[in-house]
XYZ file of C-alpha atoms in Angstrom:
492
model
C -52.403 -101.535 134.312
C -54.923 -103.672 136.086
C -56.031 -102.863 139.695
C -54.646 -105.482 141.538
C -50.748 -104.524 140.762
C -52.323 -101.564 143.141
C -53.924 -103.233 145.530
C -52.975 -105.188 148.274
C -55.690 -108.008 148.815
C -55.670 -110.171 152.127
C -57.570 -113.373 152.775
C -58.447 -115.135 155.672
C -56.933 -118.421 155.530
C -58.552 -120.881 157.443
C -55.739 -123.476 157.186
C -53.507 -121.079 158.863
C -56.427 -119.273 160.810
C -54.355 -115.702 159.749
C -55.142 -112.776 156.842
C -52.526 -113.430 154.350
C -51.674 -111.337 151.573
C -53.109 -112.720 148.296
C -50.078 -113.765 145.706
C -52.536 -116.089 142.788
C -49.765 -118.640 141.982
C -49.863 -117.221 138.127
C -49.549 -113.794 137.711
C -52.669 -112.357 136.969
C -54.690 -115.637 136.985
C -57.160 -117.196 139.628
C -58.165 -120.615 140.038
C -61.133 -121.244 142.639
C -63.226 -123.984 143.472
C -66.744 -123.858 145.455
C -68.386 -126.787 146.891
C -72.161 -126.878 145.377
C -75.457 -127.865 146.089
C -76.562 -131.452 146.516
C -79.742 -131.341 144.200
C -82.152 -133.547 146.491
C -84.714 -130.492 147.444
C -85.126 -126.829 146.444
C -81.964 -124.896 147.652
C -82.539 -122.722 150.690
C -81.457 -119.801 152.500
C -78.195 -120.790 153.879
C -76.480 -122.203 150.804
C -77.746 -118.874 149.064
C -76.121 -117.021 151.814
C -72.773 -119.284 151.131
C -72.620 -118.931 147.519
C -73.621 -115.506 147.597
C -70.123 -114.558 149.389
C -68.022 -116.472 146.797
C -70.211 -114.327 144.144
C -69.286 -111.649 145.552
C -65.668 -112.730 145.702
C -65.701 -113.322 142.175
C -67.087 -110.159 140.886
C -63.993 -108.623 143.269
C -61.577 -110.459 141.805
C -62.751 -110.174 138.150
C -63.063 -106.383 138.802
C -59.409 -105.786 140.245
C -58.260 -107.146 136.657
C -57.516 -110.783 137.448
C -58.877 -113.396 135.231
C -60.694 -115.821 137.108
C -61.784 -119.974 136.620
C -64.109 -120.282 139.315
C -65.509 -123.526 139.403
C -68.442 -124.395 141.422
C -69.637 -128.254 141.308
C -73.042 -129.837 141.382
C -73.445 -132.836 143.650
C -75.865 -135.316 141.761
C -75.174 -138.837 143.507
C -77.507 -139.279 146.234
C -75.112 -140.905 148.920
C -73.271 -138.012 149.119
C -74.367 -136.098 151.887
C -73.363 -136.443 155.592
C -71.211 -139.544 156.920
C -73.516 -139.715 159.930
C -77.081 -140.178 157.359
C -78.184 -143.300 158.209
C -80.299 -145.290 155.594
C -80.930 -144.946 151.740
C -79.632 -141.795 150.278
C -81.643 -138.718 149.509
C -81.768 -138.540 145.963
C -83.131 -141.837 145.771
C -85.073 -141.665 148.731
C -86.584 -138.733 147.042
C -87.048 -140.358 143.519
C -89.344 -143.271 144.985
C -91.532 -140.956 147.256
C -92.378 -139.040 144.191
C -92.247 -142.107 141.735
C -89.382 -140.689 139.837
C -85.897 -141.666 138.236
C -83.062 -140.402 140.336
C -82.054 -138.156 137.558
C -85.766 -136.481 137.243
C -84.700 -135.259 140.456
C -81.747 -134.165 139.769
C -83.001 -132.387 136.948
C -85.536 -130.377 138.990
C -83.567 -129.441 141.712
C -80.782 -128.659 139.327
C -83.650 -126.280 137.839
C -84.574 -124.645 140.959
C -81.200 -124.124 142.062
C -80.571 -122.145 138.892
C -83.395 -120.234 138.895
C -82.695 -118.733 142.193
C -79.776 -117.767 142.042
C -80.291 -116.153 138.613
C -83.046 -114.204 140.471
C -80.706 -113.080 143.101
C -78.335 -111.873 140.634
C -75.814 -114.738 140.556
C -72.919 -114.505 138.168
C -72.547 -117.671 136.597
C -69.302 -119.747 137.441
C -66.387 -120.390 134.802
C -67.402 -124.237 134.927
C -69.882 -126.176 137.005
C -69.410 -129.820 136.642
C -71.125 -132.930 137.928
C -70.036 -135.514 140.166
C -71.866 -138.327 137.585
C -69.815 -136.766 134.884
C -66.689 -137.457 136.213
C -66.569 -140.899 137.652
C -63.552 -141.928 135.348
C -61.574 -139.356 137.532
C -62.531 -140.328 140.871
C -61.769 -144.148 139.679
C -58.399 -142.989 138.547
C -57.220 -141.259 141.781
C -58.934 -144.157 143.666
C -56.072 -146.549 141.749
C -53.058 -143.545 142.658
C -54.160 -143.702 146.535
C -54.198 -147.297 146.533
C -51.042 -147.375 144.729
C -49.133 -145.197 146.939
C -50.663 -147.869 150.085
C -52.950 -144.851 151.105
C -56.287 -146.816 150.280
C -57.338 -150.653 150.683
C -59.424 -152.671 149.709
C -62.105 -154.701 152.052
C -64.946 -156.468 150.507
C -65.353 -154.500 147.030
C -65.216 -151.142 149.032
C -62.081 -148.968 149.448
C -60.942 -147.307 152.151
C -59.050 -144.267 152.714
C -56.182 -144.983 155.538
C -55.827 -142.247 157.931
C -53.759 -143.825 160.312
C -51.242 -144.933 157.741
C -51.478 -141.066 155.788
C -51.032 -139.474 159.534
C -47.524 -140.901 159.577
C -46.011 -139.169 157.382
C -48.724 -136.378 156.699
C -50.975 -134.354 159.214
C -54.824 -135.299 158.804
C -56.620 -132.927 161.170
C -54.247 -129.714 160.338
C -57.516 -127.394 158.284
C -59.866 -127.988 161.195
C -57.159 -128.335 164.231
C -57.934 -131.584 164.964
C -56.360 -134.511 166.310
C -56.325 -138.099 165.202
C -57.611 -139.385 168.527
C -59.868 -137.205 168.799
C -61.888 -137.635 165.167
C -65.295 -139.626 164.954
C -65.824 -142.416 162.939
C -66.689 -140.600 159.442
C -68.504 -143.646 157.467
C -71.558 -143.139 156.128
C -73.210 -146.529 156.447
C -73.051 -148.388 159.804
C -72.936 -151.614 158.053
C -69.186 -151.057 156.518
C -68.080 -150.422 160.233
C -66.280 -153.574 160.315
C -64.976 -153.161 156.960
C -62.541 -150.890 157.726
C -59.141 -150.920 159.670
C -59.816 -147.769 161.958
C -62.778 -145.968 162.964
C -61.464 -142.638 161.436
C -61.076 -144.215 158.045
C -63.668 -142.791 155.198
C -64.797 -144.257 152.139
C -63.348 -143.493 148.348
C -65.404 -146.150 146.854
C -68.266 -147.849 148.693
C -69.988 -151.784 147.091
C -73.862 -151.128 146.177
C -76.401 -153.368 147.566
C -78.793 -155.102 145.220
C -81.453 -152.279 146.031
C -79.069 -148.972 145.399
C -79.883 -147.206 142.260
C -76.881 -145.283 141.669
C -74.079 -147.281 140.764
C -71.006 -147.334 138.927
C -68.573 -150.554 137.646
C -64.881 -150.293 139.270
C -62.164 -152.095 139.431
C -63.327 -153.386 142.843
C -67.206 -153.452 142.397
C -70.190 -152.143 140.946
C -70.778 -149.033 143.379
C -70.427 -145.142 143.792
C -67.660 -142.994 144.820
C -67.389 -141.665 148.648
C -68.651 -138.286 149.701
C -65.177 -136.355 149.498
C -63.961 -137.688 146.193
C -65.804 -135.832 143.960
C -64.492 -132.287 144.944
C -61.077 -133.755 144.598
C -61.439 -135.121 141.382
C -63.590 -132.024 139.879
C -61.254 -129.583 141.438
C -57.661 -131.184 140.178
C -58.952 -131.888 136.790
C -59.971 -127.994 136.586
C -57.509 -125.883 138.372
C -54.439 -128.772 138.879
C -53.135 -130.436 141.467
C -52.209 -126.862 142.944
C -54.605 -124.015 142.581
C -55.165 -120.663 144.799
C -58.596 -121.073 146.400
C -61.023 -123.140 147.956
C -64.323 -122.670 149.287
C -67.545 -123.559 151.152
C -69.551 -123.469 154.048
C -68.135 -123.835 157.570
C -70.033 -126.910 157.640
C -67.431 -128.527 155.264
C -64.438 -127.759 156.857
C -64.475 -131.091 158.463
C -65.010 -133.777 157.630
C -65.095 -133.052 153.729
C -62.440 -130.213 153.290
C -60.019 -132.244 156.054
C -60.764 -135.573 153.611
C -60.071 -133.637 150.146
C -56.815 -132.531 151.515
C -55.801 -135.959 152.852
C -56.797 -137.256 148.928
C -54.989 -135.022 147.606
C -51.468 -134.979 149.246
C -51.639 -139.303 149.289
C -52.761 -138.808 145.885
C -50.047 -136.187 144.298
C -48.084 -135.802 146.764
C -48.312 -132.401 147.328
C -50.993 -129.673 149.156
C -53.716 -128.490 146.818
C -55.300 -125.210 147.615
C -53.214 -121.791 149.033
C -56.344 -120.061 150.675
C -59.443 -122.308 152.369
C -62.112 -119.983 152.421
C -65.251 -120.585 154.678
C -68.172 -118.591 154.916
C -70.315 -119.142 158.185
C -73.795 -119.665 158.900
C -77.432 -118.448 158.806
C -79.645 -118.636 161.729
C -83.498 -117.491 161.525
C -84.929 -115.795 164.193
C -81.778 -116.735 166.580
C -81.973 -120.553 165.697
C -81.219 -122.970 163.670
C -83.481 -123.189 160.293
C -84.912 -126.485 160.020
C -88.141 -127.850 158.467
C -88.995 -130.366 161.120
C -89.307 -127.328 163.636
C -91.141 -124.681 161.007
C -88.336 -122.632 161.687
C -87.481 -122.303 157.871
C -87.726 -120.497 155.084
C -86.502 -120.949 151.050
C -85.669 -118.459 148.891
C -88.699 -118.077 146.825
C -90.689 -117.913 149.766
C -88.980 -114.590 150.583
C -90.030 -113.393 147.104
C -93.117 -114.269 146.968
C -94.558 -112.888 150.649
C -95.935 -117.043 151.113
C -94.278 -118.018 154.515
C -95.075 -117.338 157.945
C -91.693 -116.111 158.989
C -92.302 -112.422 157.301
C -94.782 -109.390 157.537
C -94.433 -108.989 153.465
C -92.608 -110.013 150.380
C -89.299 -108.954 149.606
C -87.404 -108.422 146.949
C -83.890 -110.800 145.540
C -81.970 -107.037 146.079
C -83.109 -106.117 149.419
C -82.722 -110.053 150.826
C -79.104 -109.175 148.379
C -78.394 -106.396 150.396
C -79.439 -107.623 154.027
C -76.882 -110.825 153.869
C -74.046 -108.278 152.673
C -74.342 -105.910 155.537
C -72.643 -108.627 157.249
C -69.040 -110.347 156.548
C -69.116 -113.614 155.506
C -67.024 -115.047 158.214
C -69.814 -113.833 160.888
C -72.880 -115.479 161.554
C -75.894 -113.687 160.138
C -79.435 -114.004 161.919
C -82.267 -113.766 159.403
C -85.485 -111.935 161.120
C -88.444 -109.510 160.171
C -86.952 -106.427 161.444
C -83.362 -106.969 160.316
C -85.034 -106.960 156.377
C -87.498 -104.599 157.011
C -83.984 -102.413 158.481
C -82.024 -103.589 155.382
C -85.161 -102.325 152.616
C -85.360 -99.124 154.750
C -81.275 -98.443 153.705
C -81.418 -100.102 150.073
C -83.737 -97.979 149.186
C -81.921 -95.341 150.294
C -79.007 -96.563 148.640
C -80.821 -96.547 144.860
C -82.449 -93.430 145.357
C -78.886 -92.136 146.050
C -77.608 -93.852 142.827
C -80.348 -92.888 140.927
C -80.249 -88.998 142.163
C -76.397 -88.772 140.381
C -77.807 -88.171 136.766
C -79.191 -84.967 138.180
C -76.251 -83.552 139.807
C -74.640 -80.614 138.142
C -71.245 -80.274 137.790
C -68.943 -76.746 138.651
C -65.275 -75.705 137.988
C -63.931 -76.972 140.704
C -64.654 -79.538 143.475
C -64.900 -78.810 146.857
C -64.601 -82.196 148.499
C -61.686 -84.918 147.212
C -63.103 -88.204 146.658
C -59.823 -89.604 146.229
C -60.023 -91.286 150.823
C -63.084 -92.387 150.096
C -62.077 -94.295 146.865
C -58.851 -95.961 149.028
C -61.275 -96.036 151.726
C -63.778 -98.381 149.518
C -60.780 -100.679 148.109
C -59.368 -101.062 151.525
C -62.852 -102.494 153.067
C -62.937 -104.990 149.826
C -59.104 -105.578 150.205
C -59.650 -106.457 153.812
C -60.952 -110.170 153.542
C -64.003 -109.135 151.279
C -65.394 -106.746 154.089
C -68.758 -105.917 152.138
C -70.502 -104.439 155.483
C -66.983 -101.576 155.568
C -67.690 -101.106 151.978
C -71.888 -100.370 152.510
C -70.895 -98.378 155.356
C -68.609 -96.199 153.094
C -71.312 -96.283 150.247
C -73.044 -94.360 152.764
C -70.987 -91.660 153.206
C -71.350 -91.620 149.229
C -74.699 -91.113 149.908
C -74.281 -88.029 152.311
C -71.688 -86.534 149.378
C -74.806 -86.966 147.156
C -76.953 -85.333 149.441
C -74.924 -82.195 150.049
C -74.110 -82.187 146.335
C -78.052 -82.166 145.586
C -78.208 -79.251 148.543
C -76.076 -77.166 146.775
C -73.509 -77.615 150.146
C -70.803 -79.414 148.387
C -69.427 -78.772 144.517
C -68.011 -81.302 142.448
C -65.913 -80.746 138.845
C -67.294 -82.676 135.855
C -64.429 -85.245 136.184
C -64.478 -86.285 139.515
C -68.565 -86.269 139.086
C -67.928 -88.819 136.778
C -65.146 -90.345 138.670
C -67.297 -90.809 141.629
C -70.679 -92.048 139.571
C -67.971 -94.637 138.501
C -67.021 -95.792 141.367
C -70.557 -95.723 143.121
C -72.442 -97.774 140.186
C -69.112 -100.281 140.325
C -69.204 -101.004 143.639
C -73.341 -101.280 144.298
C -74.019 -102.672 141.297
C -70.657 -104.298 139.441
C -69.247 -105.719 143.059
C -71.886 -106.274 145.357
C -73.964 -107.442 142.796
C -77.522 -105.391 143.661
C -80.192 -104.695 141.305
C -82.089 -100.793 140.683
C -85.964 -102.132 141.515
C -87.100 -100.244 138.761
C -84.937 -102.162 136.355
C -86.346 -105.384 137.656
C -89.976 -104.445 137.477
C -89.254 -103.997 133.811
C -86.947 -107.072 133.547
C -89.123 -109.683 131.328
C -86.597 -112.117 131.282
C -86.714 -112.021 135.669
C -90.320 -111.528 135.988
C -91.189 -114.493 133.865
C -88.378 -116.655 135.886
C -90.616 -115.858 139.043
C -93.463 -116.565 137.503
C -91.974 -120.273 136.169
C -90.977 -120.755 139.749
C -94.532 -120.143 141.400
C -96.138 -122.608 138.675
C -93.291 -125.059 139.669
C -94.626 -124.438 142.943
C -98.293 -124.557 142.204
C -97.767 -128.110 140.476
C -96.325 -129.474 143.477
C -98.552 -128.252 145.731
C -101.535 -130.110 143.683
C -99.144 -133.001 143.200
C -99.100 -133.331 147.225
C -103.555 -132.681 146.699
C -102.942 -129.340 148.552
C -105.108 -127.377 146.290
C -106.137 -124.740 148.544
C -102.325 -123.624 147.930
C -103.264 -124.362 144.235
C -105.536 -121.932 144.403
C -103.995 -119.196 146.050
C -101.030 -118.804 144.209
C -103.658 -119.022 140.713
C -105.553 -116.503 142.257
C -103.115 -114.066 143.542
C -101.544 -113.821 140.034
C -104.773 -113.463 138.483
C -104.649 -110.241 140.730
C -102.164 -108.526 139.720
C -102.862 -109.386 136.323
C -100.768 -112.829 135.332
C -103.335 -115.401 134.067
C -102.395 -118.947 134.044
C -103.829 -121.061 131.806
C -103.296 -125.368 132.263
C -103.165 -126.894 129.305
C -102.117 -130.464 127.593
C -98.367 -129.543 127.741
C -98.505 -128.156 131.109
C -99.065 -124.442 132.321
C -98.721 -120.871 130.583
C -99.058 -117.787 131.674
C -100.653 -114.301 130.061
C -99.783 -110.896 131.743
């Protein structure tokens, strides 16, 4: 019988701001979508922080017995990014700074983005489609919205019609907002006067001569607005109805809010039971932001080369740091909090590792049985990972007085309780033993891919004192790189 006909999971919904019970609307399956990464520039901390939750989420459900399609999109049409970005969009903005095609940066940030998470121990999703690869789809429910008088057309563009939706529908009711209340949420000031209310957003949007991304239509050669493409990727996926939705809390409005609104003008009906959204990651109390130095990526946390941290940490410590706190809470990234978090994961593996050695007696002393509940109820709770460390813990202190000879444990619930431990560290919260990474091949020679990438664009922008430094410092610990013809290869 699979766990979850013994469990009683609740989510926090943030459409009706309440835990609810979890009922999947098929027995035994779950369908759940995750907003992805726009692939303009290397991913950083706070999307990792995001999609690590839903990972996390994932590896529950899977583990409780249900069988999961979790979808998780990537976003590879430059426009699409925030209504309020003024100007040319990012992927092309990015393309002609670096004298590229649009799609060579797609493809590298596409890379990156893959190669971190992989490092940090990512599951992969069920499906992770492209917004390029499904403009058919977005054209088709386009034609629907327009058909049910939802959408109009105004000089090749088309318009979704909030006013007109809001009378028979709510728009507003994910974030708890009102109509009169809502910004204008177009992208480009100069389709303003294109449209019949300022709260109206685009579904389709006319290129100018000079856009580089575009698309024939029906109505003109262009590209899809910003919220389309989740609806369209989602639907096609999971149906017009599925179970679960996700992303940052950044998305709840205006992109969540406009997917719904598609949706319901579209089919007629709600799509998603549970909104899920994970909140934010500050650094050193404020906001991260490159313009103000107060940033950080990913890799730079791996590789020791920021000026944020005393040292170099590893994917299971930064892992374990983010997952000491719930993913509804904000999380504040600092020195001390990691150097804190490494103190207790190492604690945590040596713990692990200790169990091999731990004889078993006749009988058991302790009953492991409340601390088992006690696990499942943090996890059952909304996902509460930081409950489920702290109850690791006391895991730990059973190991301790079992290894103290203060404690005795039979041979079955010794193996009961190694069970659970390595499921829950490793199987749900997705953490790594070091030692198995420093003997990983296939991980060390993804970080060592990722600091050429690095090295390449550091002499691409002529800073070849960073060049140098990352050469030398692998040279150090033994990793040769060697440039070549067909680029640059590495010797350990």
């Amino acid at each position: 019988m699979p766990l979850y006909k013994t469990q009683t999971l609740k989510i926090y919904n943030s459409l009706s701001a309440e835990k609810e019970i979890f009922t999947p609307i098929n027995e035994g399956n779950v369908g759940m979508y995750v907003c992805g990464p726009t692939v303009y520039s290397n991913v950083h901390l706070g999307n990792v922080r995001t999609f690590m939750s839903f990972d996390v989420i994932f590896r529950y459900l899977k583990h409780i017995g249900y069988n999961v399609r979790y979808v998780r999109n990537i976003t590879d049409v430059g426009h699409i990014v925030d209504d309020i970005d003024e100007g040319e969009d990012k992927i092309a903005k990015k393309a002609r700074l670096e004298q590229l095609e649009p799609m060579e940066v797609v493809q590298r940030y596409t890379v990156d983005f893959h190669e971190v998470l992989k490092l940090y121990n990512f599951l992969s999703p069920s499906i992770e489609p492209t917004a390029t690869g499904h403009i058919i789809e977005q054209i088709a429910i386009i034609k629907k919205i327009i058909d049910n008088g939802i959408g109009y057309i105004a000089n090749g563009s088309v318009y979704f019609d909030v006013v007109k939706f809001n009378e028979t529908n709510h728009y507003g009711k994910l974030s708890g907002r009102n109509i009169e209340d809502m910004l204008a949420n177009t992208r480009d000031l100069d389709g303003q006067s294109d449209k019949r209310n300022p709260q109206d957003f685009a579904l389709w949007k006319k290129a100018e001569p000079q856009h580089i991304m575009r698309w024939p239509s029906p109505w003109s050669d262009g590209f899809p607005g910003w919220h389309l493409e989740c609806t369209a990727m989602s639907t096609k996926y999971l149906g017009n109805h599925f179970d679960i939705h996700g992303g940052g809390m950044d998305l709840k409005f205006p992109h969540h809010e406009c997917e719904i609104a598609q949706n319901e003008a579209c089919t007629g009906q709600t799509p998603v039971n549970y909104w899920m959204h994970a909140n934010m990651l500050t650094l050193n109390g404020n906001k991260m932001a490159k313009s103000t130095g107060n940033n950080i990526l990913p890799m730079e946390i791996i590789t020791g080369e920021n000026a944020i941290l005393s040292k170099a940490f590893s994917p299971s410590v930064t892992r374990f740091f983010m997952l000491q706190a719930h993913y509804r809470s904000n999380l504040d990234f600092t020195n001390d909090a990691i150097l804190a978090a490494e103190k207790g994961f190492y604690r945590l593996m040596e713990a692990v590792a200790s169990l091999k050695d731990i004889a078993a007696n006749a009988t058991s002393s302790i009953s492991i049985l409340n601390w088992q509940n006690a696990c499942y109820e943090a996890m059952n709770d909304d996902f509460n990972s930081p409950i489920l460390i702290a109850q690791l813990f006391e895991g730990v202190r059973f190991i301790n007085l079992l290894k103290d000879n203060k404690e005795t444990i039979s041979e079955t619930d010794l193996t009961s309780f190694s069970s659970l431990m390595k499921g829950f560290v490793f199987d749900i919260l997705g953490l790594e033993d070091e030692k198995a990474i420093g003997n990983n091949n296939d991980k060390l020679e993804g970080v060592v891919n990722m600091l050429i990438q690095m090295r390449n664009e550091a002499r691409a922008n002529k800073d070849f004192a960073m060049s140098d430094q990352i050469r030398d410092q692998l040279l150090e610990i033994g990793i040769q790189l060697k440039d070549g013809k067909d680029g640059t290869s590495f010797t350990i």
